[in-house]
mmCIF file of C-alpha atoms in Angstrom:
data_model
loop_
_atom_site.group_PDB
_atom_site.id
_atom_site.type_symbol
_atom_site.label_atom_id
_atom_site.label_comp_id
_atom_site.label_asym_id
_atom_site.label_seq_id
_atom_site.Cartn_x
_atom_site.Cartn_y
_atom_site.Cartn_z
ATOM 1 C CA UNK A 1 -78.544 -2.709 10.245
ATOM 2 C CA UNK A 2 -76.175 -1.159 13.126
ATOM 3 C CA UNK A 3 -76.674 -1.958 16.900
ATOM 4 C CA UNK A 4 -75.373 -2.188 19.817
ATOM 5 C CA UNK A 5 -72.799 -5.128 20.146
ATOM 6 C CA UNK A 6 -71.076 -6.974 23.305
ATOM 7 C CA UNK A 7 -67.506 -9.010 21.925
ATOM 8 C CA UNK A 8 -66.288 -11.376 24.660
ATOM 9 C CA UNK A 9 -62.908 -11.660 24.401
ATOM 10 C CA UNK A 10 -62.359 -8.239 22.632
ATOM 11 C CA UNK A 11 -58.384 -8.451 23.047
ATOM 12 C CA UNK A 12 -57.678 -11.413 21.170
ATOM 13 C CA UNK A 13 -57.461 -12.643 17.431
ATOM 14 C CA UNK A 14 -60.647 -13.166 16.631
ATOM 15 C CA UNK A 15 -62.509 -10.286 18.950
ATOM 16 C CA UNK A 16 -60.114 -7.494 18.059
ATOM 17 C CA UNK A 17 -60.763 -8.346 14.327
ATOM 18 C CA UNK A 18 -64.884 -8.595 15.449
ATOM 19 C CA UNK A 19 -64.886 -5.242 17.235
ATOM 20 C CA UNK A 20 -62.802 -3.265 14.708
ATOM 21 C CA UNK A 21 -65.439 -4.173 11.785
ATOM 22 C CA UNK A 22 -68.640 -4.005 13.897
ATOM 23 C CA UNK A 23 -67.133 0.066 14.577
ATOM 24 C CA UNK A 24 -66.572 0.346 10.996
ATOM 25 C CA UNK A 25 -70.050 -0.500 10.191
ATOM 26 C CA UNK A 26 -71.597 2.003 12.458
ATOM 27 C CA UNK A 27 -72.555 -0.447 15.426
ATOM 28 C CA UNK A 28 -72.159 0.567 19.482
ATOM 29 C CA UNK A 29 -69.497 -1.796 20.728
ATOM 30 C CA UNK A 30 -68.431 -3.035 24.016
ATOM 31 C CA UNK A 31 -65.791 -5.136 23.999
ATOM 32 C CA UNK A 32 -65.534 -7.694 27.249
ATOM 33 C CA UNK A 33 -61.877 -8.723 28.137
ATOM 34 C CA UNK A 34 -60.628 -9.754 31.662
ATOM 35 C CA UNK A 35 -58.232 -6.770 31.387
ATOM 36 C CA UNK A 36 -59.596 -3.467 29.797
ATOM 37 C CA UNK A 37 -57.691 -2.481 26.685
ATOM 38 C CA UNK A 38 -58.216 0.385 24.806
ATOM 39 C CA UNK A 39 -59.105 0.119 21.047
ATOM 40 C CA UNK A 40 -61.051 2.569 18.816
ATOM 41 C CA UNK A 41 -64.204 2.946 19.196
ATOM 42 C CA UNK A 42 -65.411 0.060 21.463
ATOM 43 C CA UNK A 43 -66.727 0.795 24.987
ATOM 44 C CA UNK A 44 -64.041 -1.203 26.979
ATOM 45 C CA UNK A 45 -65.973 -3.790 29.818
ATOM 46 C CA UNK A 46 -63.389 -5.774 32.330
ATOM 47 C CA UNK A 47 -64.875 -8.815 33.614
ATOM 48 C CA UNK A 48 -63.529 -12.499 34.924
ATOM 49 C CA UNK A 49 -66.036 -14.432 33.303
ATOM 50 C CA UNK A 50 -65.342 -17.251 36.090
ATOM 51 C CA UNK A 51 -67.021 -15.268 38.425
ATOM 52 C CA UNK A 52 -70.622 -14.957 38.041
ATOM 53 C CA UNK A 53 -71.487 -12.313 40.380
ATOM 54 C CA UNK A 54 -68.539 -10.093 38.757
ATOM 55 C CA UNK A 55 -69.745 -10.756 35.336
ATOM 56 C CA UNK A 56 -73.356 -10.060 36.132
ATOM 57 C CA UNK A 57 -72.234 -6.480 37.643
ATOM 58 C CA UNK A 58 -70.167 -5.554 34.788
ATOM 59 C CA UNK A 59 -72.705 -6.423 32.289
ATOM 60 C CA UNK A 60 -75.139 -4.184 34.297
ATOM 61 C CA UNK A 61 -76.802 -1.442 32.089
ATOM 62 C CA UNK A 62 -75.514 -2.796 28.874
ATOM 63 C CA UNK A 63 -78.091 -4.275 26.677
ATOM 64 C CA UNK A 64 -76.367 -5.657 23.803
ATOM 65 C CA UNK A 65 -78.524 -6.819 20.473
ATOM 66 C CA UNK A 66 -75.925 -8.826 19.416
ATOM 67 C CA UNK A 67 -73.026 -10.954 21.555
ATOM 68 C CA UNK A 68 -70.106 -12.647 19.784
ATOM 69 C CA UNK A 69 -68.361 -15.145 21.991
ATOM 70 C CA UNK A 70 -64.663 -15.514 21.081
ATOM 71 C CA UNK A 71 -63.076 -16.183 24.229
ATOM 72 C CA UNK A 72 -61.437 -19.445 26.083
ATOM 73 C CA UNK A 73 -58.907 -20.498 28.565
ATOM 74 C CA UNK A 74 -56.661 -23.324 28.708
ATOM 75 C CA UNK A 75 -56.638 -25.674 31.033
ATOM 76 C CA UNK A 76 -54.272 -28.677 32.099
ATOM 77 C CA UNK A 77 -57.096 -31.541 30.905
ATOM 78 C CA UNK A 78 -60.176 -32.240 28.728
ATOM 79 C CA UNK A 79 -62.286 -32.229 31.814
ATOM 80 C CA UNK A 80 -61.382 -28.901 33.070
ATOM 81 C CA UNK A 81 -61.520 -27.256 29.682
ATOM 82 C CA UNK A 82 -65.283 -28.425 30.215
ATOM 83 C CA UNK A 83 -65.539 -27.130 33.653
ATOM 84 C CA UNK A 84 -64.339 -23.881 33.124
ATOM 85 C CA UNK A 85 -65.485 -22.638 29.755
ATOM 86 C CA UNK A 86 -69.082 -24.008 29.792
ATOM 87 C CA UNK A 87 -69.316 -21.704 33.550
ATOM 88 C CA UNK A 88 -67.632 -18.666 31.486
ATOM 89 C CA UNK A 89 -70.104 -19.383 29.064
ATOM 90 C CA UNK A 90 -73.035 -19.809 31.684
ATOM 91 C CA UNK A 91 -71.610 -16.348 33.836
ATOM 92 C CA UNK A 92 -71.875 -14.230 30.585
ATOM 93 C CA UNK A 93 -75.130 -15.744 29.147
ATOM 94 C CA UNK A 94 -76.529 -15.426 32.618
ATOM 95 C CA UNK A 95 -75.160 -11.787 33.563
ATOM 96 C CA UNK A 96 -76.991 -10.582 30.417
ATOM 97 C CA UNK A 97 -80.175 -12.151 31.471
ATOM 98 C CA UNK A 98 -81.590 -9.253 33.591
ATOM 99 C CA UNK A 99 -80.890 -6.488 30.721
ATOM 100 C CA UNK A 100 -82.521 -8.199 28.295
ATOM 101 C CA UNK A 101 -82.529 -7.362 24.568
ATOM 102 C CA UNK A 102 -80.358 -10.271 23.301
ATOM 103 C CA UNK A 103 -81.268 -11.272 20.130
ATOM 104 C CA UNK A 104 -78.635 -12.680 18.671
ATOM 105 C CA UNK A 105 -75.587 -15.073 20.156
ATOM 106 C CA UNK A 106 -72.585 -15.825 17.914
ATOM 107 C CA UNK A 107 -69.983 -18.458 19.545
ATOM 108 C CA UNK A 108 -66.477 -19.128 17.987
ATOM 109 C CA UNK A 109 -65.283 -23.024 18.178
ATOM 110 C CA UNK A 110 -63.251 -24.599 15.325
ATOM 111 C CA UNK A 111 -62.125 -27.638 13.777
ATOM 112 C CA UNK A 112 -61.407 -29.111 16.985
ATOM 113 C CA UNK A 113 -64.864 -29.945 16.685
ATOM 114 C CA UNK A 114 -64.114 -32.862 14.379
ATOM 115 C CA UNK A 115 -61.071 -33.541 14.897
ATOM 116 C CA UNK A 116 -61.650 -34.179 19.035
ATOM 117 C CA UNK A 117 -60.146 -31.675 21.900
ATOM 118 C CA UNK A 118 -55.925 -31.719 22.436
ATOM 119 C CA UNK A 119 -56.075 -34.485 24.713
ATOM 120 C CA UNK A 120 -57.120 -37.080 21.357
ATOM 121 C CA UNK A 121 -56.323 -34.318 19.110
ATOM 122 C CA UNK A 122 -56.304 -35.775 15.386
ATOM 123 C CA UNK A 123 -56.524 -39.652 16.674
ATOM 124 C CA UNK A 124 -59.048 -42.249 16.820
ATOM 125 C CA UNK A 125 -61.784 -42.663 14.307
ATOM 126 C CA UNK A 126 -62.508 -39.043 12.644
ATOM 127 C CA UNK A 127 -64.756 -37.820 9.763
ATOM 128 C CA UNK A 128 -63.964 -37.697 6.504
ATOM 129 C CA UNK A 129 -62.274 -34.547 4.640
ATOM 130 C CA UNK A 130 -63.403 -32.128 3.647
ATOM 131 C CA UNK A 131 -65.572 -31.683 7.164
ATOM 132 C CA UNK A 132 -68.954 -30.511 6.991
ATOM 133 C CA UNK A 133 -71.442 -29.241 9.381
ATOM 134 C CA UNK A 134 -73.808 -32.170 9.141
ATOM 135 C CA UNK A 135 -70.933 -34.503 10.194
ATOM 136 C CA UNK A 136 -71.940 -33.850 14.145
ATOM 137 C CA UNK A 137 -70.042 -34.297 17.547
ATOM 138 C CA UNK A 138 -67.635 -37.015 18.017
ATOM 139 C CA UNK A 139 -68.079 -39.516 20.773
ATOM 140 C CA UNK A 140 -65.660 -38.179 23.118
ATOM 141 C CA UNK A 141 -65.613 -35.191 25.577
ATOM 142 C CA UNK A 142 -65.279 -31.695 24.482
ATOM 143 C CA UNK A 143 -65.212 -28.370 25.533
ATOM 144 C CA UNK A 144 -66.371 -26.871 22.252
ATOM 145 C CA UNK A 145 -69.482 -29.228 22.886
ATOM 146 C CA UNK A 146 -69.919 -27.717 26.227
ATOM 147 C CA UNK A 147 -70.253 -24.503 25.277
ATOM 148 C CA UNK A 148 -72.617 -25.400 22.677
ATOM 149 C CA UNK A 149 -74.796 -26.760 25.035
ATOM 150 C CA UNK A 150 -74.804 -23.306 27.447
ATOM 151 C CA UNK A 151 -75.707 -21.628 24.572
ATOM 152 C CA UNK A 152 -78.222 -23.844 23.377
ATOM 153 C CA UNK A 153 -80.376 -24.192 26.874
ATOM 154 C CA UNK A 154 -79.983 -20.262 27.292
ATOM 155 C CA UNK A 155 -80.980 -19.756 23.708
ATOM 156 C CA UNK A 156 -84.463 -21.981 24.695
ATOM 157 C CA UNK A 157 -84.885 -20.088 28.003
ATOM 158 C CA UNK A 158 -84.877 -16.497 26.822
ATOM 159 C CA UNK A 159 -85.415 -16.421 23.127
ATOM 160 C CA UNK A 160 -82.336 -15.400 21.388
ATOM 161 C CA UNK A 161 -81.454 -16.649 18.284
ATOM 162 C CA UNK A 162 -77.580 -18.555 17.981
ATOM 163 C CA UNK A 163 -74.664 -19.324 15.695
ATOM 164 C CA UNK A 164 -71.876 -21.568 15.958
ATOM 165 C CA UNK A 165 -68.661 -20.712 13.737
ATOM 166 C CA UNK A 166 -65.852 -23.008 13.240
ATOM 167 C CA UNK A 167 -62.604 -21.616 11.848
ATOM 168 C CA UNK A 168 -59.626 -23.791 10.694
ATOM 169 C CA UNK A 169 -56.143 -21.919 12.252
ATOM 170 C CA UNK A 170 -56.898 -18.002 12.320
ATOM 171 C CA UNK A 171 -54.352 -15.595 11.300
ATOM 172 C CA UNK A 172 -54.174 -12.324 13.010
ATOM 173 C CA UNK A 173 -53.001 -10.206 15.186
ATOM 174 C CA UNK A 174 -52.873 -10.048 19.248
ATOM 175 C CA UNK A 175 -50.304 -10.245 21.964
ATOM 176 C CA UNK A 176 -50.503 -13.433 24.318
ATOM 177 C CA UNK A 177 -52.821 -15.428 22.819
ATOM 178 C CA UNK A 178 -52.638 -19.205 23.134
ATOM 179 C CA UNK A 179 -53.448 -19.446 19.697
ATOM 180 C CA UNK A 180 -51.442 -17.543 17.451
ATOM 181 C CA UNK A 181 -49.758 -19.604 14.467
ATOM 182 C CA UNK A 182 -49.062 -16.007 12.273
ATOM 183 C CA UNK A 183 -46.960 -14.516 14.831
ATOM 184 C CA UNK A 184 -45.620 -17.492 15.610
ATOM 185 C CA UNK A 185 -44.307 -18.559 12.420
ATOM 186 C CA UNK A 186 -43.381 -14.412 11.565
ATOM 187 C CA UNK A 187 -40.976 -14.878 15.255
ATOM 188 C CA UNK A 188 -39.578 -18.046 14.225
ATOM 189 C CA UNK A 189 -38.499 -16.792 10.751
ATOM 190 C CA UNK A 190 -37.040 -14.002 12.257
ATOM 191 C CA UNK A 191 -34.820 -15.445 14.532
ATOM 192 C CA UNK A 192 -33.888 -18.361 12.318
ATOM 193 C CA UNK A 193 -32.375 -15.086 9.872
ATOM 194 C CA UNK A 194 -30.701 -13.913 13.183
ATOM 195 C CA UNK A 195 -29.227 -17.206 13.851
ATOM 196 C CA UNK A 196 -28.559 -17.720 10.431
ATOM 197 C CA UNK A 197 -30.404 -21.013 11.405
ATOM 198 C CA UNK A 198 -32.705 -22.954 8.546
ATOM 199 C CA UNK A 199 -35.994 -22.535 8.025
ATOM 200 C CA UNK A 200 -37.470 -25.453 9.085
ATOM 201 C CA UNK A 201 -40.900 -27.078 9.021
ATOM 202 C CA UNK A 202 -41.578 -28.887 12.014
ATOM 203 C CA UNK A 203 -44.658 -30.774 11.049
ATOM 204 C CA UNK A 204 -45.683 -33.657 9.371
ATOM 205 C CA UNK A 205 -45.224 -35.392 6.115
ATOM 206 C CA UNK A 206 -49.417 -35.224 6.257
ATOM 207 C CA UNK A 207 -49.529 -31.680 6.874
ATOM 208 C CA UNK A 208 -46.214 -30.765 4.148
ATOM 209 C CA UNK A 209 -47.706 -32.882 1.446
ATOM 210 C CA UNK A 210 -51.772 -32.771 1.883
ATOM 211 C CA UNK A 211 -54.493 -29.926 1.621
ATOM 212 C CA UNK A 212 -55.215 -27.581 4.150
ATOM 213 C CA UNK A 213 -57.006 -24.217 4.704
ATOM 214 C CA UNK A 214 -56.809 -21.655 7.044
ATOM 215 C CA UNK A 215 -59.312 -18.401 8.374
ATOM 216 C CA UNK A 216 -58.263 -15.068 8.040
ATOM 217 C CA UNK A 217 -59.599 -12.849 11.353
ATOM 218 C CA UNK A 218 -61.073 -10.652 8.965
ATOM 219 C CA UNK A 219 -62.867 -12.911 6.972
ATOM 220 C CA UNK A 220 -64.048 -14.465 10.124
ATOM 221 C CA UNK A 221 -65.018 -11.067 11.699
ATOM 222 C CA UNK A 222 -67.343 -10.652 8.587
ATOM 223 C CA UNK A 223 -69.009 -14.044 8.544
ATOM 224 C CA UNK A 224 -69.753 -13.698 12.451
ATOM 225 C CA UNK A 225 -71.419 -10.198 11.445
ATOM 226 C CA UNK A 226 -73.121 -11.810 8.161
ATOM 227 C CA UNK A 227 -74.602 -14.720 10.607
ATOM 228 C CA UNK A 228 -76.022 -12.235 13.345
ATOM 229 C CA UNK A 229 -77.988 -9.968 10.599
ATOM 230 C CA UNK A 230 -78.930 -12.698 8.292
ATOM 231 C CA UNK A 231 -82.119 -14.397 9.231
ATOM 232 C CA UNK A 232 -81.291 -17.684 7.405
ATOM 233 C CA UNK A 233 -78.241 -18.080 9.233
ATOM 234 C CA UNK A 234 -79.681 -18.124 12.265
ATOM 235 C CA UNK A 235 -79.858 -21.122 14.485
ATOM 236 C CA UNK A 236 -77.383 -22.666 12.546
ATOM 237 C CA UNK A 237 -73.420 -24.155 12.828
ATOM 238 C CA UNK A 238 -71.076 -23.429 10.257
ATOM 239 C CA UNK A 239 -67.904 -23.596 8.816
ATOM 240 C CA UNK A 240 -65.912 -20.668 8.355
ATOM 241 C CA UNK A 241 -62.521 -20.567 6.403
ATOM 242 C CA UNK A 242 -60.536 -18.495 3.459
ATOM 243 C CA UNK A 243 -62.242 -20.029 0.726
ATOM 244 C CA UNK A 244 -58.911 -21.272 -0.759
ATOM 245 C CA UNK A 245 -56.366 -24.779 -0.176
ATOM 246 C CA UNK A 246 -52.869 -25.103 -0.187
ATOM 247 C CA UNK A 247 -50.190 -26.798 0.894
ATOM 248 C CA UNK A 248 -47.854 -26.525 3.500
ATOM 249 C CA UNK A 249 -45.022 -27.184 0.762
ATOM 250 C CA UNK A 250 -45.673 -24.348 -1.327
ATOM 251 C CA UNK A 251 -46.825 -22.084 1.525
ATOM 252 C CA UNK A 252 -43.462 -22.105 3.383
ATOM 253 C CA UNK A 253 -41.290 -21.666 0.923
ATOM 254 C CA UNK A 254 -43.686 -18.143 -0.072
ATOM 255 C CA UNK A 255 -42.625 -17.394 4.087
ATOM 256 C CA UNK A 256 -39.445 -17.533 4.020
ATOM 257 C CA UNK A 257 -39.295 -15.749 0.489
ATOM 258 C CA UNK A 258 -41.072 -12.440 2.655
ATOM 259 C CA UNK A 259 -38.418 -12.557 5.337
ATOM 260 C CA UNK A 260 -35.503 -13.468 3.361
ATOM 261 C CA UNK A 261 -34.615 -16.833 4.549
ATOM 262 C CA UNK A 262 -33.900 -20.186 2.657
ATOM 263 C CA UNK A 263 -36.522 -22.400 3.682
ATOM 264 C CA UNK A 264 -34.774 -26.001 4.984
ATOM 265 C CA UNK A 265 -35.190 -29.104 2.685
ATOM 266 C CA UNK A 266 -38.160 -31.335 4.266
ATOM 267 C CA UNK A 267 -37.249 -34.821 4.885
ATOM 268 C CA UNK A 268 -40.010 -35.912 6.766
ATOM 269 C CA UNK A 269 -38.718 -36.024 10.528
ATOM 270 C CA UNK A 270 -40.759 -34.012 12.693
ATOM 271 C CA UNK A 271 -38.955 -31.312 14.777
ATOM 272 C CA UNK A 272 -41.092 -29.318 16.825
ATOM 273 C CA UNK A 273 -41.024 -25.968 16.931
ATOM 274 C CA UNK A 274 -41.054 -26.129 20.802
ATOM 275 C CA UNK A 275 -37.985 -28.276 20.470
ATOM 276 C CA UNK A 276 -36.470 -25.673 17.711
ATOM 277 C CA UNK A 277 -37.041 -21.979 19.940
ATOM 278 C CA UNK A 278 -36.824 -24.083 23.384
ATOM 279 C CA UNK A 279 -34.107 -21.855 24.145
ATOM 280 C CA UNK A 280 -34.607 -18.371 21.847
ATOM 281 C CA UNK A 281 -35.843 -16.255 24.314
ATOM 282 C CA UNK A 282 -32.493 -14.397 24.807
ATOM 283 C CA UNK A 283 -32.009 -14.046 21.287
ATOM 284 C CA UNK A 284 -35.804 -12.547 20.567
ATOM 285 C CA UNK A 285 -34.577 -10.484 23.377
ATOM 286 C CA UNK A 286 -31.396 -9.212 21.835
ATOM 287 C CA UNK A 287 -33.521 -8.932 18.514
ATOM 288 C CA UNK A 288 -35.806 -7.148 20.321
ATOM 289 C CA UNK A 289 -33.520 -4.458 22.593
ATOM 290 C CA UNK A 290 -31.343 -3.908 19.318
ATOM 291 C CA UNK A 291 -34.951 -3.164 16.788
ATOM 292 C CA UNK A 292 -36.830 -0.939 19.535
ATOM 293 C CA UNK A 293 -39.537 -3.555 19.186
ATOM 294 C CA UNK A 294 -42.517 -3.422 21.798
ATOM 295 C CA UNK A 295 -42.522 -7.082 23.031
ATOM 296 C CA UNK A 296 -39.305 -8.428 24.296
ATOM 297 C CA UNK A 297 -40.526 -11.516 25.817
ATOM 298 C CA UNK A 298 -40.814 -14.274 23.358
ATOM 299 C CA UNK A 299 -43.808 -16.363 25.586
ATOM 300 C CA UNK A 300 -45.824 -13.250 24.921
ATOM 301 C CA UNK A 301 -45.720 -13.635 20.968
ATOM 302 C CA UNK A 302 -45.093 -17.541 20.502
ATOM 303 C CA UNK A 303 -47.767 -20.003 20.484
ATOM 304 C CA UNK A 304 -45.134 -23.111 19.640
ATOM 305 C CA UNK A 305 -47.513 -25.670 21.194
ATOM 306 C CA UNK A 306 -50.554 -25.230 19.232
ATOM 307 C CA UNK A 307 -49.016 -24.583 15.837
ATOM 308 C CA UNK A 308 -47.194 -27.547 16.824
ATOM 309 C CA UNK A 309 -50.553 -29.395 17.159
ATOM 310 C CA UNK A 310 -51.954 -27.979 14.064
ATOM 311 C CA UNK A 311 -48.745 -28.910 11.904
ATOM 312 C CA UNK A 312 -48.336 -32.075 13.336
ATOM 313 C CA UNK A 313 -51.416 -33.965 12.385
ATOM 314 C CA UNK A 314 -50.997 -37.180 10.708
ATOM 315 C CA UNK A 315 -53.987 -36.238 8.404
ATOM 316 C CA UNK A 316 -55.140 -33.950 5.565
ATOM 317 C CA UNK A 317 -57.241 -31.145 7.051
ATOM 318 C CA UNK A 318 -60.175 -29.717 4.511
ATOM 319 C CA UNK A 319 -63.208 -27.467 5.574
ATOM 320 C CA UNK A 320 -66.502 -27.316 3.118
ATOM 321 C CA UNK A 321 -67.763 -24.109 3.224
ATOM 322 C CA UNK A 322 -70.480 -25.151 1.016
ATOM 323 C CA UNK A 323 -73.639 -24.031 3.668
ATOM 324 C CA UNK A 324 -72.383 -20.723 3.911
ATOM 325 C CA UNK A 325 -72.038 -20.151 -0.220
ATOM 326 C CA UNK A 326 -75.987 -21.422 -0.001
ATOM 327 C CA UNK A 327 -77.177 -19.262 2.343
ATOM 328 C CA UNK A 328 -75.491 -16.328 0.700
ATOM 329 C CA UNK A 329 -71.946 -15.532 2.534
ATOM 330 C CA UNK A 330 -69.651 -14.722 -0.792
ATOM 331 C CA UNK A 331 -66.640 -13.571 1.598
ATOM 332 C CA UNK A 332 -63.194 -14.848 0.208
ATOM 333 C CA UNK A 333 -59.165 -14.154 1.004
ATOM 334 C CA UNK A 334 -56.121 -15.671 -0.415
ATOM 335 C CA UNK A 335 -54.434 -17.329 2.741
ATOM 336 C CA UNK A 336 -50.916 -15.616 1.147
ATOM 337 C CA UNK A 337 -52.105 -12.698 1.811
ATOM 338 C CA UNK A 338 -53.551 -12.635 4.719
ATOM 339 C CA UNK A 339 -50.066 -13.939 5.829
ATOM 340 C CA UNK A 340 -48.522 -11.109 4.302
ATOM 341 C CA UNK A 341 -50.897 -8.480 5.630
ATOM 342 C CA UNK A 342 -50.601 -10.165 8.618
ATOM 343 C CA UNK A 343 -46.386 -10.053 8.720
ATOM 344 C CA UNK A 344 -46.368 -6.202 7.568
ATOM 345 C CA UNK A 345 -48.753 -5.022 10.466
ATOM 346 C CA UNK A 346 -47.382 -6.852 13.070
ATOM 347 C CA UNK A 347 -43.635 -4.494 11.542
ATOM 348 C CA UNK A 348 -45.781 -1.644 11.486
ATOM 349 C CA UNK A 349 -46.310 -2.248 15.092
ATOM 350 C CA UNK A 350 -43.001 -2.793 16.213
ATOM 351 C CA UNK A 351 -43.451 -6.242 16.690
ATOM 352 C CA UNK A 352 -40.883 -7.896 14.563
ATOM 353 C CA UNK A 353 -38.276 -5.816 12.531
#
């Protein structure tokens, strides 16, 4: 049934793909971002969730049934990632408090829950593959746990019901987000065809040779909505991801094949891609001046680091979706294709050529 919904973080991946089906199913959206953008259909709310008195007076008069939390910021350490997004987590949580009418609080994480935060990212003792819910926190600091934890205590103090939902890499669309391996990889292809440079795979013999899986926005977007209006999904964590594996070896080479470029031989060195586009800005610039495309600055489109990290692991990555199928979420997508529905919107947008 249809309500009225607050996404924080409306702007990015995950919350643009959140608001835009929560519209399509009838439900009254405002969509929290630190800067207002307009999309269709959602009720735009600006707010700096590091300021608590800010939040609280943006929030006022909005009485949301339903919030979905898919919103961080990057810090230079472990320990600040805890500082600042278990506040931004407190501010919002909080700022709702004196409306009321929360029933229902959805927070995004991901696999970073198993495999530690970037700091020990992939190291030290880890849980087996494929990772399940059941497997619990690591012994080692994390902001994902700290958020948890604000959610939890204001989840005991006024009554709302919670979900936690852990995607593996998401692929979608948005413009400056820190975590953004589609656009990425779509920007990199791009300019190695420019260059007439090889298509290269910077990560690991792990990642090239093993099983992964990723999360499509959209499927996420629909398991966050399945959790909030599903009563035996509530108070629960799960996994959330495509429903397929693959690996990296055969999913490159079906890249390259959609923009045109010979995918590079993979010997096993590791060339990052922050090494490889350390100095393509002027060329995505050129790319971009010649195409008429909107976004000539490369640092707004390229999340090198973190598809670095992701790529780089030095261990087969898994998810067991397993809860979900029991509790009734049937939601599926081919990770191919939400690459290639990914690559043709962001040229429908004037984003690449």
């Amino acid at each position: 049934m249809a309500g009225t919904a607050l996404v924080v973080g409306a702007s990015g991946i995950v919350g643009s793909a959140t608001a835009e089906l929560l519209v399509k199913e009838g439900w009254t959206v405002h969509g929290l971002a630190r800067r207002a953008v307009a999309q269709p259909g959602v009720r735009p709310v600006a707010a700096d969730l590091q300021d608590a008195a800010a939040t609280e007076a943006a929030l006022r008069g909005i009485t949301p049934e339903a919030v979905f939390i898919t919103t961080w910021l990057r810090q230079d350490s472990e320990a600040e990632n805890i500082r600042v997004n278990s506040a931004m987590v407190r501010n919002l949580l909080d700022g709702l408090r004196p409306g009321g009418g929360t029933r229902h609080v959805a927070l995004v994480t991901g696999l970073k829950h198993y495999l530690g935060p970037f700091e020990a990212y992939g190291k030290g003792a880890l849980p087996q593959t494929p990772f399940r819910e059941e497997q619990g926190r690591l012994e080692i600091e994390n902001f994902y746990y700290a958020q948890e934890d604000e959610v939890f205590a204001a989840a005991e103090r006024d009554g709302f019901s919670w979900s936690v939902h852990r995607p593996h890499t998401v692929i979608g669309k948005a413009v400056g987000n820190a975590m953004n391996m589609g656009t990425t990889v779509a920007v990199y292809a791009t300019i190695c065809r420019e260059a007439g440079r090889p298509f290269r795979f910077p990560g690991s013999q792990a990642q090239w040779e093993g099983l992964t899986d990723m999360t499509d926005a959209g499927q996420l977007a629909e398991h966050l909505l399945w959790a909030a209006t599903t009563p035996a999904a509530r108070n629960e964590a799960f996994n959330v991801v495509n429903g397929d594996v693959f690996r990296w070896s055969w999913m490159w080479s079906r890249i390259a094949d959609w923009f045109g470029v010979e995918p590079a031989s993979f010997d096993g060195t590791v060339v990052p891609l922050e090494q490889q586009m350390a100095d393509d800005a002027p060329i995505w610039r050129r790319i971009a001046e010649r195409e008429g495309l909107v976004e000539p600055d490369l640092g707004r489109l390229v999340s090198a680091w973190h598809t670095d990290a992701d790529l780089g692991r030095p261990i087969e990555v898994v998810t067991d979706m397993s809860k979900s199928r029991r509790l009734g979420f049937t939601g599926y997508r081919a990770t191919d294709d939400a690459f290639y529905d990914l690559f043709a919107r962001l040229r429908a947008d004037r984003l690449i050529p």
